[in-house]
Coordinates of C-alpha atoms and ligand atoms in Angstrom, one line a residue:
M205 CA 236.2 67.4 -0.3
K206 CA 233.9 70.4 0.3
L207 CA 235.8 72.4 -2.2
F208 CA 235.7 69.6 -4.7
F209 CA 231.9 69.6 -4.3
I210 CA 231.7 73.3 -4.9
C211 CA 233.8 73.2 -8.0
G212 CA 231.7 70.4 -9.4
F213 CA 228.6 72.4 -8.6
I214 CA 229.8 75.5 -10.3
F215 CA 230.7 73.5 -13.3
Y216 CA 227.1 72.2 -13.2
I217 CA 225.8 75.7 -13.1
N218 CA 227.9 76.5 -16.1
Q219 CA 226.4 73.6 -17.9
I220 CA 222.9 74.9 -17.2
S221 CA 223.7 78.3 -18.5
E222 CA 225.2 76.7 -21.6
C223 CA 222.0 74.8 -22.1
T224 CA 219.7 77.8 -21.8
Q225 CA 221.9 79.7 -24.2
E226 CA 222.1 77.3 -27.0
E227 CA 219.1 77.0 -29.2
N228 CA 219.3 75.3 -32.6
I229 CA 218.0 78.4 -34.3
T230 CA 221.0 80.4 -33.2
E231 CA 223.3 78.5 -35.5
S232 CA 221.4 79.3 -38.6
A233 CA 220.7 82.9 -37.7
E234 CA 224.0 83.4 -39.5
V235 CA 222.4 85.1 -42.3
V236 CA 221.8 83.3 -45.5
A237 CA 220.0 83.6 -48.6
E238 CA 216.8 82.8 -50.2
N239 CA 215.7 84.6 -53.3
N240 CA 212.8 86.7 -52.2
T241 CA 210.7 88.4 -54.8
I242 CA 209.2 91.7 -54.0
R243 CA 206.4 92.6 -56.3
N244 CA 206.2 95.8 -58.4
N245 CA 209.7 95.2 -59.4
E246 CA 209.6 98.1 -61.9
D247 CA 208.9 100.5 -59.0
I248 CA 211.7 99.2 -56.8
Q249 CA 214.9 99.8 -58.6
E250 CA 217.9 97.7 -58.1
I251 CA 220.6 99.7 -56.3
T252 CA 223.7 99.2 -58.3
T253 CA 225.4 102.5 -57.8
F254 CA 224.3 105.2 -55.4
Q255 CA 225.4 108.4 -54.0
I256 CA 225.5 109.1 -50.3
P257 CA 222.2 111.0 -49.9
D258 CA 222.1 114.4 -48.3
E259 CA 221.2 115.0 -44.7
K260 CA 217.7 116.2 -45.3
W261 CA 216.8 113.1 -47.4
V262 CA 218.3 110.9 -44.7
A263 CA 216.3 112.5 -41.9
E264 CA 213.1 112.1 -44.0
A265 CA 213.9 108.5 -44.9
V266 CA 214.6 107.5 -41.3
R267 CA 211.3 109.0 -40.3
D268 CA 209.4 107.1 -42.9
I269 CA 211.2 103.9 -42.1
A270 CA 210.7 104.4 -38.4
Y271 CA 207.0 104.9 -39.1
Y272 CA 206.8 101.7 -41.1
L273 CA 208.8 99.6 -38.8
R274 CA 206.9 100.9 -35.8
H275 CA 203.8 99.7 -37.5
Y276 CA 205.5 96.4 -37.9
K277 CA 206.7 96.3 -34.2
F278 CA 203.3 97.0 -32.7
N279 CA 200.9 95.5 -35.1
E280 CA 202.5 92.6 -36.9
W281 CA 202.6 89.0 -35.7
D282 CA 204.6 85.9 -36.3
R283 CA 203.4 84.8 -39.7
R284 CA 205.2 81.5 -39.4
Y285 CA 202.7 80.3 -36.9
Y286 CA 199.6 82.4 -37.5
S287 CA 198.2 83.1 -40.9
K288 CA 195.2 85.0 -39.4
K289 CA 195.4 87.7 -36.8
P290 CA 195.9 86.0 -33.5
K291 CA 194.8 87.2 -30.0
D292 CA 196.1 90.5 -28.8
E293 CA 198.9 89.1 -26.6
L294 CA 200.5 87.5 -29.7
I295 CA 200.6 90.7 -31.6
G296 CA 203.7 92.9 -31.7
F297 CA 207.4 92.5 -31.1
Y298 CA 207.9 95.1 -28.4
N299 CA 209.2 92.5 -25.9
N300 CA 211.6 90.7 -28.2
F301 CA 212.4 90.0 -31.8
P302 CA 210.5 87.1 -33.1
V303 CA 211.3 83.8 -31.3
P304 CA 212.8 81.7 -32.7
S305 CA 214.8 84.1 -34.7
L306 CA 214.7 84.0 -38.5
R307 CA 216.4 81.0 -40.0
T308 CA 217.3 83.1 -43.0
L309 CA 217.4 86.8 -43.2
H310 CA 215.5 88.5 -46.1
W311 CA 218.0 88.3 -48.9
K312 CA 217.6 91.7 -50.4
V313 CA 217.6 93.4 -47.0
Y314 CA 220.7 91.5 -46.1
E315 CA 222.4 92.4 -49.3
N316 CA 221.7 96.1 -48.9
C317 CA 222.0 96.6 -45.2
K318 CA 224.8 94.3 -44.1
N319 CA 227.6 96.8 -44.5
N320 CA 226.3 100.2 -45.7
F321 CA 223.8 102.3 -43.7
F322 CA 223.0 104.6 -46.5
K323 CA 222.6 101.9 -49.1
C324 CA 220.3 100.3 -46.5
L325 CA 218.2 103.4 -46.1
V326 CA 217.9 103.9 -49.9
Y327 CA 216.7 100.3 -50.3
L328 CA 214.3 100.2 -47.4
H329 CA 212.8 103.6 -48.4
N330 CA 212.3 102.4 -51.9
V331 CA 210.4 99.4 -50.8
I332 CA 208.3 101.3 -48.2
E333 CA 207.4 103.9 -50.8
S334 CA 205.5 101.3 -52.8
S335 CA 203.4 100.2 -49.8
P336 CA 199.8 101.3 -49.9
M337 CA 200.3 102.7 -46.4
S338 CA 202.4 105.8 -45.8
R339 CA 203.4 108.0 -42.9
E340 CA 202.2 111.2 -44.5
D341 CA 198.6 109.8 -44.7
D342 CA 198.6 108.7 -41.1
T343 CA 196.1 110.5 -38.9
A344 CA 198.5 110.8 -36.0
V345 CA 201.1 112.3 -38.2
I346 CA 198.7 114.8 -39.7
I347 CA 197.4 115.9 -36.3
N348 CA 200.9 116.2 -35.0
E349 CA 202.1 118.2 -37.9
N350 CA 199.2 120.5 -37.4
I351 CA 199.1 121.6 -41.0
I352 CA 195.4 121.9 -41.5
P353 CA 192.8 123.1 -39.0
M354 CA 190.9 120.1 -37.7
N355 CA 187.3 119.6 -36.9
E356 CA 185.7 116.3 -36.0
S357 CA 184.2 115.5 -39.4
L358 CA 187.5 116.2 -41.2
L359 CA 189.3 114.1 -38.6
Q360 CA 186.9 111.3 -39.1
N361 CA 187.4 111.3 -42.9
I362 CA 191.2 111.4 -42.6
D363 CA 191.1 108.5 -40.1
N364 CA 188.8 106.5 -42.3
E365 CA 191.2 106.9 -45.2
C366 CA 194.1 106.0 -43.0
H367 CA 192.4 102.8 -41.8
K368 CA 191.6 102.0 -45.4
S369 CA 195.2 102.2 -46.6
V370 CA 196.4 100.3 -43.5
S371 CA 194.0 97.4 -44.2
N372 CA 194.8 97.6 -47.9
A373 CA 198.5 97.1 -47.1
E374 CA 197.6 94.3 -44.7
N375 CA 195.3 92.4 -47.0
S376 CA 197.3 92.8 -50.2
G377 CA 200.7 92.3 -48.4
L378 CA 202.0 94.8 -51.0
P379 CA 204.7 95.3 -52.0
F380 CA 205.7 91.9 -50.8
D381 CA 205.1 88.5 -52.3
G382 CA 202.7 87.6 -49.5
P383 CA 202.6 87.8 -45.8
I384 CA 205.5 85.5 -45.1
E385 CA 207.9 87.6 -47.1
K386 CA 206.4 90.7 -45.5
F387 CA 207.2 89.2 -42.1
Q388 CA 210.7 88.2 -43.1
W389 CA 211.3 91.6 -44.6
G390 CA 210.0 93.6 -41.6
T391 CA 211.9 91.4 -39.1
T392 CA 215.2 91.7 -41.0
A393 CA 214.8 95.4 -41.6
S394 CA 214.2 95.9 -37.8
Y395 CA 217.2 93.8 -37.0
Y396 CA 219.4 96.1 -39.1
M397 CA 217.8 99.4 -38.1
C398 CA 218.0 98.4 -34.5
W399 CA 221.7 97.4 -34.9
Y400 CA 222.5 100.8 -36.5
T401 CA 220.7 102.4 -33.6
M402 CA 222.9 100.5 -31.1
L403 CA 225.9 101.6 -33.2
E404 CA 224.8 105.1 -32.6
L405 CA 224.8 106.3 -36.1
P406 CA 224.2 110.1 -35.9
A407 CA 221.1 109.9 -38.2
M408 CA 219.4 107.7 -35.6
S409 CA 219.9 110.1 -32.7
M410 CA 216.8 112.3 -33.2
I411 CA 213.9 111.4 -35.5
G412 CA 212.5 114.9 -35.5
E413 CA 208.9 114.1 -34.9
L414 CA 206.7 112.6 -32.2
C415 CA 207.0 108.9 -32.4
D416 CA 204.9 107.8 -29.5
N417 CA 202.2 106.2 -31.6
Y418 CA 201.7 102.7 -33.0
A419 CA 201.7 103.9 -36.6
S420 CA 198.3 102.6 -37.3
C421 CA 196.0 105.7 -37.5
L422 CA 194.2 106.9 -34.4
D423 CA 194.5 104.4 -31.6
P424 CA 191.2 103.7 -29.8
T425 CA 192.8 104.3 -26.4
F426 CA 195.6 106.7 -27.0
R427 CA 194.5 108.6 -30.1
H428 CA 197.5 110.2 -31.8
Q429 CA 199.9 110.2 -28.9
N430 CA 200.4 107.4 -26.4
K431 CA 202.7 109.5 -24.3
D432 CA 205.1 106.6 -23.7
P433 CA 208.2 108.0 -22.1
R434 CA 210.4 105.6 -23.9
A435 CA 209.5 107.4 -27.2
D436 CA 210.7 110.8 -26.1
D437 CA 212.6 112.2 -29.1
R438 CA 214.5 114.7 -27.0
V439 CA 216.4 111.8 -25.6
P440 CA 219.1 110.7 -28.0
F441 CA 218.3 107.5 -29.8
A442 CA 215.0 107.0 -27.9
C443 CA 212.7 107.3 -30.9
A444 CA 214.8 105.0 -33.0
T445 CA 215.1 102.5 -30.2
Y446 CA 211.3 102.7 -29.6
S447 CA 210.7 102.2 -33.4
F448 CA 213.2 99.5 -34.2
C449 CA 214.2 97.5 -31.2
P450 CA 212.5 95.4 -28.6
D451 CA 212.8 96.5 -24.9
P452 CA 214.4 93.7 -22.9
C453 CA 214.1 95.8 -19.7
C454 CA 210.5 96.6 -20.0
P455 CA 208.7 94.1 -22.3
K456 CA 205.4 96.0 -22.2
R457 CA 203.4 97.4 -25.1
H458 CA 202.8 100.6 -23.3
I459 CA 203.9 102.4 -20.1
K460 CA 202.9 105.6 -18.5
D461 CA 206.1 106.1 -16.6
F462 CA 209.3 104.2 -15.9
M463 CA 208.1 103.2 -12.5
E464 CA 205.7 100.8 -14.2
C465 CA 208.7 99.1 -15.8
Y466 CA 210.6 98.7 -12.7
K467 CA 207.7 97.0 -10.9
N468 CA 206.9 94.8 -13.8
K469 CA 207.6 91.2 -13.0
E470 CA 209.3 90.8 -16.4
N471 CA 212.0 93.4 -15.4
P472 CA 215.1 91.2 -15.3
C473 CA 216.5 93.3 -12.5
L474 CA 213.6 92.7 -10.2
I475 CA 214.7 89.3 -8.9
E476 CA 217.9 90.8 -7.4
N477 CA 216.2 93.8 -5.9
L478 CA 212.7 92.7 -4.8
D479 CA 212.8 94.9 -1.7
G480 CA 214.9 97.6 -3.2
D481 CA 213.7 101.1 -4.0
S482 CA 212.9 102.2 -7.5
S483 CA 216.5 103.2 -8.4
E484 CA 217.7 99.8 -7.3
K485 CA 215.1 98.1 -9.5
A486 CA 216.0 100.2 -12.6
C487 CA 217.1 98.3 -15.7
V488 CA 219.1 100.0 -18.4
V489 CA 220.2 99.0 -21.9
H490 CA 223.6 100.4 -22.7
R491 CA 223.9 100.7 -26.5
S492 CA 227.7 100.2 -26.2
E493 CA 227.1 96.7 -24.8
N494 CA 224.6 95.6 -27.5
Q495 CA 226.4 96.0 -30.8
N496 CA 226.7 92.4 -31.9
F497 CA 224.3 91.8 -34.7
R498 CA 224.0 88.1 -34.2
D499 CA 223.2 88.6 -30.5
I500 CA 220.6 91.3 -31.3
V501 CA 218.9 88.9 -33.7
T502 CA 218.8 86.2 -31.0
N503 CA 217.6 88.6 -28.3
R504 CA 220.7 88.1 -26.2
W505 CA 220.5 91.6 -24.8
N506 CA 222.8 92.9 -22.2
V507 CA 221.1 95.0 -19.5
S508 CA 222.5 96.6 -16.4
C509 CA 221.0 95.9 -13.0
H510 CA 222.0 97.0 -9.5
C511 CA 223.3 94.2 -7.3
N512 CA 222.0 94.0 -3.8
E513 CA 225.1 92.6 -2.3
T514 CA 228.5 94.3 -2.6
G515 CA 231.2 92.3 -4.4
F516 CA 228.7 91.0 -6.9
K517 CA 228.0 92.2 -10.4
W518 CA 225.2 91.6 -12.8
V519 CA 225.8 89.3 -15.7
S520 CA 223.0 89.3 -18.3
E521 CA 224.1 86.0 -19.8
F522 CA 223.1 84.3 -16.5
G523 CA 220.4 86.8 -15.5
L524 CA 222.0 86.9 -12.1
C525 CA 224.3 88.9 -9.9
V526 CA 227.5 86.8 -9.6
D527 CA 230.4 87.1 -7.4
I528 CA 233.3 89.2 -8.6
N529 CA 236.5 87.2 -8.4
E530 CA 238.7 89.9 -7.0
C531 CA 241.7 87.6 -7.2
V532 CA 241.4 87.4 -11.0
T533 CA 240.3 91.0 -11.7
G534 CA 243.2 92.3 -9.7
E535 CA 241.0 94.3 -7.3
H536 CA 242.6 92.6 -4.3
N537 CA 245.4 94.1 -2.2
C538 CA 247.2 91.0 -1.2
D539 CA 250.9 91.2 -1.0
K540 CA 252.3 89.4 -4.0
T541 CA 255.3 87.8 -2.3
T542 CA 253.9 86.8 1.1
Q543 CA 250.2 86.2 0.5
D544 CA 247.7 84.3 -1.7
C545 CA 244.4 85.7 -2.7
W546 CA 241.3 83.7 -1.8
N547 CA 238.1 84.6 -3.5
L548 CA 235.0 84.5 -1.4
P549 CA 231.3 85.3 -2.2
G550 CA 231.2 89.1 -2.2
S551 CA 234.7 89.5 -1.1
F552 CA 238.2 88.0 -0.9
K553 CA 240.7 87.2 1.7
C554 CA 244.5 87.4 1.8
I555 CA 246.0 84.4 3.4
C556 CA 249.6 83.8 4.2
R557 CA 251.6 81.7 1.8
W558 CA 253.1 78.4 2.7
G559 CA 255.9 79.1 5.0
Y560 CA 254.6 82.5 6.1
G561 CA 252.5 83.3 9.1
L562 CA 250.8 86.3 10.6
D563 CA 253.0 88.4 12.8
K564 CA 252.1 89.4 16.4
E565 CA 249.9 92.3 15.4
Q566 CA 248.3 90.0 12.8
K567 CA 248.9 92.6 10.1
Y568 CA 251.6 91.1 7.9
C569 CA 252.7 87.7 6.9
T570 CA 256.2 87.0 7.9
K571 CA 258.5 84.1 7.3
K572 CA 257.7 81.3 9.8
T573 CA 259.6 78.5 11.1
I574 CA 256.9 76.8 13.1
L575 CA 254.5 75.8 10.4
Y576 CA 251.7 74.2 12.3
K577 CA 250.5 77.5 13.9
E578 CA 250.5 79.5 10.8
T579 CA 247.0 79.6 9.6
K580 CA 244.3 81.9 10.9
F581 CA 241.9 81.1 8.1
D582 CA 238.6 80.2 9.5
F583 CA 237.2 77.7 7.1
T584 CA 233.9 77.1 8.9
E585 CA 232.9 80.7 8.4
H586 CA 233.6 80.7 4.8
Y587 CA 232.0 77.4 4.2
F588 CA 228.8 78.8 5.5
N589 CA 229.0 81.8 3.2
L590 CA 229.5 79.5 0.3
K591 CA 226.5 77.5 1.4
D592 CA 224.4 80.6 1.2
Y593 CA 225.7 81.3 -2.2
I594 CA 224.8 77.9 -3.5
Q595 CA 221.4 78.1 -1.9
R596 CA 220.8 81.4 -3.9
I597 CA 221.7 79.6 -7.1
F598 CA 219.5 76.6 -6.2
N599 CA 216.6 79.0 -5.6
Y600 CA 217.2 80.7 -8.8
F601 CA 217.0 77.6 -10.9
N602 CA 214.1 76.3 -8.7
M603 CA 216.0 73.1 -8.0
Ligands
LIG116 C1 217.8 70.7 -32.5 O1 218.9 70.0 -32.9 C2 218.9 68.6 -32.6 C3 220.2 68.0 -33.1 O2 220.8 68.7 -34.2 C4 217.6 68.0 -33.3 O3 217.6 66.7 -32.9 C5 216.4 68.7 -32.8 O4 215.2 68.2 -33.4 C6 216.5 70.2 -33.0 N1 215.4 70.9 -32.4 C7 214.7 71.9 -33.1 C8 213.6 72.5 -32.3 O5 214.9 72.2 -34.2
LIG117 C1 218.8 83.5 -56.8 O1 219.3 84.7 -57.4 C2 220.5 84.6 -58.0 C3 221.0 85.9 -58.5 O2 220.0 86.8 -58.8 C4 220.4 83.5 -59.2 O3 221.6 83.3 -59.8 C5 219.9 82.2 -58.6 O4 219.7 81.3 -59.7 C6 218.6 82.4 -57.9 N1 218.2 81.2 -57.2 C7 217.0 80.7 -57.2 C8 216.7 79.4 -56.4 O5 216.1 81.3 -57.8
LIG118 C1 185.7 121.0 -41.3 O1 186.9 121.5 -42.0 C2 186.8 121.4 -43.4 C3 188.2 121.8 -44.0 O2 188.9 122.7 -43.2 C4 185.7 122.2 -43.9 O3 185.6 122.1 -45.3 C5 184.4 121.8 -43.3 O4 183.3 122.6 -43.6 C6 184.5 121.8 -41.7 N1 183.3 121.2 -41.2 C7 182.7 121.7 -40.1 C8 181.5 121.0 -39.6 O5 183.1 122.8 -39.6
LIG119 C1 219.3 91.9 -0.3 O1 219.6 90.5 0.0 C2 219.4 90.1 1.4 C3 219.8 88.7 1.6 O2 219.8 88.0 0.4 C4 217.9 90.3 1.6 O3 217.5 89.9 2.9 C5 217.5 91.7 1.3 O4 216.1 91.8 1.5 C6 217.9 92.1 0.0 N1 217.6 93.5 -0.2 C7 216.9 94.0 -1.3 C8 216.8 95.5 -1.3 O5 216.4 93.2 -2.1
LIG120 C1 226.4 91.1 -24.6 O1 227.6 91.0 -24.0 C2 228.3 89.8 -24.4 C3 229.5 89.7 -23.5 O2 230.2 90.9 -23.6 C4 228.6 89.8 -25.8 O3 229.3 88.6 -26.2 C5 227.3 89.9 -26.6 O4 227.6 90.1 -28.0 C6 226.5 91.1 -26.2 N1 225.2 91.2 -26.8 C7 224.9 92.0 -27.8 C8 223.5 92.0 -28.2 O5 225.7 92.7 -28.3

């Protein structure tokens, strides 16, 4: 009876997780087409045939695209809901990709990016080149490149020009056919560039310049460098991730150090390790576990968290540490012929099979003739463990 209750309950939990997973939008995230019209069509050539560009061009293009999409990530907002600039909290997609995800991907981006990275770069770069805003004219880039000697008045002029071109791009929406298309384009382009980063394409490994800026001229607080450790270009794929992807571990616009992430209440690993030290609170995105395009689009990120209790492992889908079923995973050491494996929260137990009983030293199960004395399995003890486990889940769902 008790067992029956438990099974029903776990079924119930499964139902809940199913519910939280399924959103209507997910279905239609399966990319489809609308005909988007990018203006200045004579500038943006159709890519019918193309040669794989050389490495130098690729590096340069990735830098430009990273700049442009970083601007998008930190300064754009959801144009489906806000036509005018909303309050600061609603600006930027550094915590997740727009929610709900796009119903339809930008047709041209989709066509060019879905199965060829280089074709994607050529296309994205072509579009970006016809934007009034460009990486070479950004104050932060000019300072970082350190080409001309700077003084305050020169800096002021450069920054004024930079702001002018940024607001020009913003107001005109160029080269897009209005803000909605711009939003759809930027979102779709970020989806793909993030996906290529997760796939670890070599060109994404190092960007080759400082990318710890918001790509919108001098920032009033951070100036040309915000010194965010997540944007450290010496770490493979860090700059690309910072520019193209949201951060499911640390959904903050800016951090000074990783400690700030770990303590952040939005850190998904925090709930399991409230009293843990910083290494136990750490949350990591492994690229190898996040390569499904559809799931990237819908923000179903897999992160890795430490589990406080042994015998449990983190499952991002549930946002919980769940019991490892050693009996299924084969991590048990029960004797195949004489014992059955019994999964328990955090562990497992080997019990003697029907017709077998523990021998005198209580080490092995041996064939028994007197059946009624066979079992040493203390059900009460395990029942209480299970109760704790259920309580944990209750607490989690606030039931
Ligand atoms: C989700 O789908 C259901 C059934 O298809 C529909 O009734 C409901 O309005 C949809 N919700 C949203 C937010 O689109
Ligand atoms: C979309 O573009 C395709 C090919 O360019 C064209 O055949 C189709 O008629 C267009 N559809 C609309 C609704 O404009
Ligand atoms: C600042 O630098 C520019 C160009 O290097 C120069 O033309 C200008 O005279 C300088 N201004 C001051 C105040 O030093
Ligand atoms: C681990 O879990 C136990 C019981 O659930 C709790 O008492 C303990 O504080 C937790 N430890 C950490 C480091 O969160
Ligand atoms: C996360 O892991 C699950 C299970 O392995 C997988 O189905 C899903 O596609 C992964 N998410 C991403 C973004 O790749």
